[in-house]
Coordinates of N, CA, C and O in Angstrom, one line a residue:
M385 N -13.4 58.2 22.5 CA -14.6 57.4 22.2 C -14.4 56.5 21.0 O -14.9 55.4 21.0
A386 N -13.5 57.0 20.1 CA -13.2 56.2 18.9 C -12.5 54.9 19.2 O -12.7 53.9 18.7
S387 N -11.6 55.1 20.2 CA -10.8 53.9 20.6 C -11.7 52.9 21.4 O -11.6 51.7 21.2
N388 N -12.7 53.4 22.1 CA -13.7 52.6 22.8 C -14.5 51.8 21.7 O -14.8 50.7 21.9
R389 N -14.8 52.6 20.8 CA -15.7 52.0 19.7 C -14.8 50.9 18.9 O -15.4 49.9 18.6
G390 N -13.6 51.2 18.7 CA -12.7 50.2 18.0 C -12.5 49.0 18.9 O -12.5 47.9 18.4
Q391 N -12.3 49.2 20.2 CA -12.2 48.1 21.1 C -13.5 47.3 21.2 O -13.4 46.0 21.2
G392 N -14.6 47.9 21.2 CA -15.9 47.2 21.2 C -16.1 46.4 19.9 O -16.6 45.3 20.0
G393 N -15.6 46.9 18.8 CA -15.8 46.2 17.5 C -14.9 45.0 17.5 O -15.2 43.9 17.0
I394 N -13.6 45.2 18.1 CA -12.7 44.0 18.1 C -13.3 43.0 19.0 O -13.2 41.8 18.7
Q395 N -13.8 43.4 20.2 CA -14.4 42.4 21.1 C -15.6 41.7 20.5 O -15.7 40.5 20.6
Q396 N -16.4 42.4 19.7 CA -17.5 41.7 19.0 C -17.0 40.7 18.0 O -17.5 39.6 17.8
L397 N -15.9 41.1 17.2 CA -15.3 40.2 16.3 C -14.8 39.0 16.9 O -14.9 37.8 16.5
L398 N -14.1 39.2 18.1 CA -13.5 38.0 18.8 C -14.6 37.1 19.3 O -14.5 35.9 19.3
A399 N -15.7 37.7 19.8 CA -16.8 36.9 20.3 C -17.5 36.2 19.2 O -17.8 35.0 19.3
A400 N -17.6 36.8 18.0 CA -18.2 36.2 16.9 C -17.3 35.0 16.4 O -17.8 33.9 16.0
E401 N -16.0 35.3 16.4 CA -15.1 34.2 16.0 C -15.2 33.0 16.9 O -15.2 31.9 16.5
Q402 N -15.2 33.3 18.2 CA -15.3 32.2 19.2 C -16.6 31.4 19.0 O -16.7 30.2 19.1
E403 N -17.7 32.2 18.8 CA -19.0 31.5 18.6 C -19.0 30.6 17.3 O -19.5 29.5 17.3
A404 N -18.4 31.2 16.3 CA -18.3 30.4 15.0 C -17.4 29.2 15.2 O -17.7 28.1 14.8
Q405 N -16.3 29.3 16.0 CA -15.5 28.1 16.3 C -16.2 27.1 17.1 O -16.1 25.9 16.8
R406 N -17.0 27.6 18.0 CA -17.9 26.7 18.8 C -18.9 25.9 18.0 O -19.0 24.7 18.1
I407 N -19.5 26.6 17.0 CA -20.5 26.0 16.1 C -19.8 25.0 15.2 O -20.3 23.8 15.0
V408 N -18.6 25.3 14.7 CA -17.8 24.4 13.8 C -17.4 23.1 14.6 O -17.6 22.0 14.1
N409 N -17.0 23.3 15.9 CA -16.6 22.2 16.7 C -17.8 21.3 17.0 O -17.6 20.1 17.0
A410 N -18.9 21.9 17.3 CA -20.1 21.1 17.6 C -20.5 20.3 16.3 O -20.9 19.1 16.4
A411 N -20.4 20.9 15.2 CA -20.8 20.2 13.9 C -19.8 19.1 13.7 O -20.2 18.0 13.3
K412 N -18.5 19.3 13.9 CA -17.5 18.2 13.7 C -17.8 17.1 14.7 O -17.8 15.9 14.3
N413 N -18.1 17.4 15.9 CA -18.4 16.4 16.9 C -19.7 15.6 16.5 O -19.7 14.3 16.7
E414 N -20.7 16.3 16.0 CA -21.9 15.6 15.6 C -21.6 14.7 14.4 O -22.1 13.5 14.3
K415 N -20.8 15.2 13.5 CA -20.5 14.4 12.3 C -19.7 13.1 12.7 O -20.0 12.0 12.3
L416 N -18.7 13.2 13.7 CA -18.0 12.1 14.1 C -18.9 11.1 14.8 O -18.8 9.9 14.7
A417 N -19.9 11.6 15.6 CA -20.8 10.7 16.3 C -21.7 10.0 15.3 O -21.9 8.8 15.5
R418 N -22.1 10.7 14.2 CA -22.9 10.0 13.2 C -22.1 8.9 12.5 O -22.6 7.8 12.2
L419 N -20.8 9.3 12.2 CA -20.0 8.3 11.5 C -19.7 7.1 12.4 O -19.8 5.9 11.9
K420 N -19.5 7.3 13.6 CA -19.3 6.2 14.6 C -20.6 5.3 14.7 O -20.5 4.1 14.6
Q421 N -21.7 6.0 14.7 CA -23.0 5.2 14.8 C -23.2 4.4 13.5 O -23.6 3.3 13.5
A422 N -22.9 5.1 12.4 CA -23.1 4.4 11.1 C -22.2 3.2 11.0 O -22.5 2.1 10.5
K423 N -20.9 3.3 11.5 CA -20.0 2.2 11.5 C -20.5 1.1 12.3 O -20.4 -0.1 11.9
E424 N -21.0 1.4 13.5 CA -21.5 0.4 14.4 C -22.7 -0.4 13.8 O -22.7 -1.6 13.9
E425 N -23.5 0.4 13.2 CA -24.7 -0.2 12.5 C -24.3 -1.1 11.4 O -24.8 -2.2 11.2
A426 N -23.3 -0.7 10.6 CA -22.8 -1.5 9.5 C -22.2 -2.7 10.0 O -22.4 -3.8 9.4
E427 N -21.4 -2.6 11.0 CA -20.7 -3.8 11.6 C -21.8 -4.8 12.1 O -21.6 -6.0 12.0
K428 N -22.8 -4.3 12.7 CA -23.9 -5.1 13.2 C -24.6 -5.9 12.0 O -24.9 -7.1 12.1
E429 N -24.9 -5.1 11.0 CA -25.5 -5.7 9.8 C -24.6 -6.8 9.2 O -25.1 -7.8 8.7
I430 N -23.3 -6.5 9.1 CA -22.4 -7.5 8.5 C -22.4 -8.7 9.4 O -22.4 -9.8 8.8
A431 N -22.4 -8.6 10.7 CA -22.4 -9.7 11.6 C -23.6 -10.6 11.4 O -23.6 -11.8 11.3
Q432 N -24.8 -9.9 11.2 CA -26.0 -10.6 11.0 C -26.0 -11.3 9.7 O -26.4 -12.5 9.6
Y433 N -25.5 -10.7 8.6 CA -25.4 -11.3 7.3 C -24.5 -12.5 7.3 O -24.8 -13.5 6.8
R434 N -23.4 -12.3 8.0 CA -22.4 -13.4 8.0 C -23.0 -14.6 8.8 O -22.8 -15.8 8.4
A435 N -23.7 -14.3 9.9 CA -24.4 -15.4 10.6 C -25.4 -16.1 9.8 O -25.6 -17.3 9.8
Q436 N -26.2 -15.3 9.0 CA -27.2 -15.9 8.1 C -26.5 -16.8 7.1 O -27.0 -17.9 6.8
L437 N -25.5 -16.3 6.4 CA -24.8 -17.2 5.4 C -24.2 -18.4 6.1 O -24.2 -19.5 5.5
E438 N -23.7 -18.3 7.3 CA -23.1 -19.5 8.0 C -24.2 -20.5 8.3 O -24.0 -21.7 8.1
R439 N -25.4 -20.0 8.7 CA -26.5 -20.9 8.9 C -26.9 -21.6 7.6 O -27.2 -22.8 7.6
E440 N -27.0 -20.9 6.5 CA -27.4 -21.5 5.2 C -26.4 -22.5 4.8 O -26.7 -23.6 4.3
F441 N -25.1 -22.2 5.0 CA -24.0 -23.1 4.6 C -24.1 -24.4 5.5 O -24.0 -25.5 4.9
Q442 N -24.3 -24.2 6.8 CA -24.4 -25.4 7.6 C -25.6 -26.3 7.3 O -25.6 -27.5 7.3
K443 N -26.7 -25.6 6.9 CA -27.9 -26.3 6.5 C -27.6 -27.1 5.2 O -28.0 -28.3 5.1
K444 N -27.0 -26.5 4.3 CA -26.6 -27.2 3.0 C -25.7 -28.4 3.3 O -25.9 -29.5 2.7
V445 N -24.7 -28.2 4.2 CA -23.8 -29.3 4.5 C -24.5 -30.4 5.2 O -24.3 -31.6 4.8
S446 N -25.4 -30.1 6.1 CA -26.2 -31.2 6.8 C -27.1 -31.9 5.8 O -27.3 -33.1 5.9
D447 N -27.7 -31.1 4.9 CA -28.7 -31.7 3.9 C -27.9 -32.6 3.0 O -28.3 -33.7 2.7
S448 N -26.8 -32.2 2.5 CA -26.0 -33.0 1.6 C -25.4 -34.2 2.2 O -25.3 -35.3 1.6
S449 N -25.0 -34.1 3.5 CA -24.4 -35.2 4.2 C -25.5 -36.2 4.5 O -25.2 -37.4 4.6
G450 N -26.7 -35.7 4.8 CA -27.8 -36.6 5.1 C -28.2 -37.4 3.9 O -28.6 -38.5 4.0
D451 N -28.1 -36.8 2.7 CA -28.4 -37.5 1.5 C -27.3 -38.4 0.9 O -27.5 -39.1 0.0
S452 N -26.1 -38.3 1.5 CA -25.0 -39.0 0.9 C -25.3 -40.5 1.0 O -24.9 -41.3 0.1
G453 N -26.0 -41.0 2.1 CA -26.3 -42.4 2.2 C -27.2 -42.8 1.0 O -27.1 -43.8 0.4
A454 N -28.2 -41.9 0.8 CA -29.2 -42.2 -0.3 C -28.4 -42.2 -1.7 O -28.7 -43.0 -2.6
N455 N -27.5 -41.2 -1.8 CA -26.8 -41.1 -3.1 C -25.9 -42.3 -3.3 O -25.8 -42.8 -4.4
V456 N -25.3 -42.8 -2.2 CA -24.4 -44.0 -2.4 C -25.2 -45.2 -2.8 O -24.8 -45.9 -3.6
K457 N -26.4 -45.3 -2.1 CA -27.3 -46.4 -2.5 C -27.7 -46.4 -3.9 O -27.7 -47.4 -4.6
R458 N -28.1 -45.2 -4.3 CA -28.6 -45.0 -5.7 C -27.4 -45.3 -6.7 O -27.6 -46.0 -7.7
L459 N -26.2 -44.8 -6.4 CA -25.1 -45.1 -7.3 C -24.7 -46.6 -7.3 O -24.4 -47.1 -8.4
E460 N -24.8 -47.2 -6.2 CA -24.6 -48.7 -6.2 C -25.6 -49.4 -7.0 O -25.2 -50.4 -7.8
Q461 N -26.8 -49.0 -7.0 CA -27.9 -49.7 -7.8 C -27.6 -49.4 -9.3 O -27.7 -50.3 -10.1
E462 N -27.3 -48.2 -9.6 CA -27.0 -47.9 -11.0 C -25.8 -48.7 -11.5 O -25.8 -49.2 -12.6
T463 N -24.7 -48.8 -10.7 CA -23.5 -49.5 -11.0 C -23.9 -51.0 -11.2 O -23.4 -51.6 -12.2
D464 N -24.6 -51.6 -10.3 CA -25.0 -53.0 -10.4 C -25.8 -53.2 -11.7 O -25.6 -54.2 -12.4
A465 N -26.7 -52.3 -12.0 CA -27.5 -52.4 -13.3 C -26.6 -52.4 -14.5 O -26.8 -53.2 -15.4
K466 N -25.6 -51.5 -14.5 CA -24.7 -51.4 -15.6 C -23.9 -52.7 -15.8 O -23.6 -53.2 -16.9
I467 N -23.4 -53.2 -14.6 CA -22.6 -54.4 -14.7 C -23.4 -55.6 -15.2 O -22.9 -56.3 -16.0
A468 N -24.6 -55.7 -14.7 CA -25.5 -56.7 -15.2 C -25.7 -56.6 -16.7 O -25.7 -57.6 -17.5
Q469 N -25.9 -55.4 -17.2 CA -26.2 -55.1 -18.6 C -24.9 -55.5 -19.4 O -25.0 -56.2 -20.5
L470 N -23.7 -55.2 -18.9 CA -22.5 -55.5 -19.6 C -22.3 -57.0 -19.7 O -21.8 -57.6 -20.7
K471 N -22.6 -57.7 -18.6 CA -22.4 -59.2 -18.5 C -23.4 -59.8 -19.5 O -23.0 -60.8 -20.2
K472 N -24.6 -59.3 -19.6 CA -25.6 -59.8 -20.5 C -25.1 -59.7 -22.0 O -25.2 -60.6 -22.8
E473 N -24.6 -58.5 -22.3 CA -24.1 -58.2 -23.6 C -22.9 -59.1 -24.0 O -22.8 -59.6 -25.1
S474 N -22.0 -59.2 -23.0 CA -20.8 -60.0 -23.3 C -21.2 -61.5 -23.5 O -20.6 -62.2 -24.3
A475 N -22.1 -61.9 -22.7 CA -22.6 -63.3 -22.9 C -23.2 -63.5 -24.3 O -23.1 -64.5 -24.9
R476 N -24.0 -62.5 -24.7 CA -24.7 -62.6 -26.0 C -23.7 -62.6 -27.1 O -23.9 -63.4 -28.1
I477 N -22.6 -61.9 -27.1 CA -21.7 -61.8 -28.3 C -20.5 -62.6 -28.1 O -19.6 -62.6 -29.0
S478 N -20.3 -63.2 -27.0 CA -19.0 -64.0 -26.7 C -18.8 -65.1 -27.8 O -17.7 -65.3 -28.2
D479 N -19.8 -65.8 -28.1 CA -19.7 -66.9 -29.1 C -19.3 -66.3 -30.4 O -18.4 -66.9 -31.1
D480 N -19.9 -65.2 -30.8 CA -19.5 -64.6 -32.1 C -18.0 -64.1 -32.1 O -17.3 -64.2 -33.1
V481 N -17.6 -63.5 -31.0 CA -16.2 -63.0 -30.9 C -15.2 -64.2 -30.9 O -14.2 -64.1 -31.6
V482 N -15.5 -65.3 -30.2 CA -14.7 -66.5 -30.3 C -14.6 -67.0 -31.7 O -13.5 -67.3 -32.2
T483 N -15.7 -67.1 -32.4 CA -15.7 -67.6 -33.7 C -14.9 -66.7 -34.6 O -14.1 -67.2 -35.5
M484 N -15.0 -65.4 -34.5 CA -14.3 -64.5 -35.4 C -12.8 -64.6 -35.1 O -12.0 -64.6 -36.0
L485 N -12.4 -64.7 -33.8 CA -11.0 -64.8 -33.5 C -10.4 -66.1 -34.0 O -9.3 -66.1 -34.6
L486 N -11.1 -67.2 -33.9 CA -10.6 -68.5 -34.4 C -10.5 -68.4 -35.9 O -9.5 -69.0 -36.5
K487 N -11.4 -67.8 -36.6 CA -11.4 -67.6 -38.1 C -10.1 -66.9 -38.5 O -9.4 -67.3 -39.4
Y488 N -9.8 -65.8 -37.8 CA -8.6 -65.0 -38.2 C -7.3 -65.7 -37.8 O -6.3 -65.6 -38.5
V489 N -7.3 -66.4 -36.7 CA -6.1 -67.1 -36.3 C -5.8 -68.3 -37.2 O -4.7 -68.6 -37.5
T490 N -6.9 -69.0 -37.6 CA -6.7 -70.2 -38.4 C -6.6 -70.0 -39.9 O -6.2 -70.9 -40.6
T491 N -6.9 -68.8 -40.3 CA -6.9 -68.5 -41.8 C -5.4 -68.2 -42.1 O -4.8 -67.3 -41.5
V492 N -4.9 -68.9 -43.2 CA -3.5 -68.6 -43.6 C -3.6 -67.9 -44.9 O -4.3 -68.3 -45.8
K493 N -2.8 -66.8 -45.0 CA -2.8 -66.0 -46.2 C -1.5 -66.2 -46.9 O -0.4 -66.3 -46.2
N494 N -1.5 -66.3 -48.2 CA -0.2 -66.5 -48.9 C 0.3 -65.2 -49.4 O -0.1 -64.3 -49.8

């Protein structure tokens, strides 16, 4: 009877060990499934974020290239205004500069 009892106890231990192993394996499988799902969700979010950034970049590129004609026109106007101002100033002081240069060139120092 004692050996039967010992055999029954061993069988119970083996069954409990197998049950525990089954539970551990199920938990591992669930964990792997959750990790896989989280990875897929993260990749999906990354793809959406990347697409959003690409759209914003393309919008900025198209906006800036659309304005480049206006920027060029504005810069041309500013340049023309500066050139006109410089011509006006040079015309205003050119007589004084010529007089000053002639004075220095014709003055003899001993």
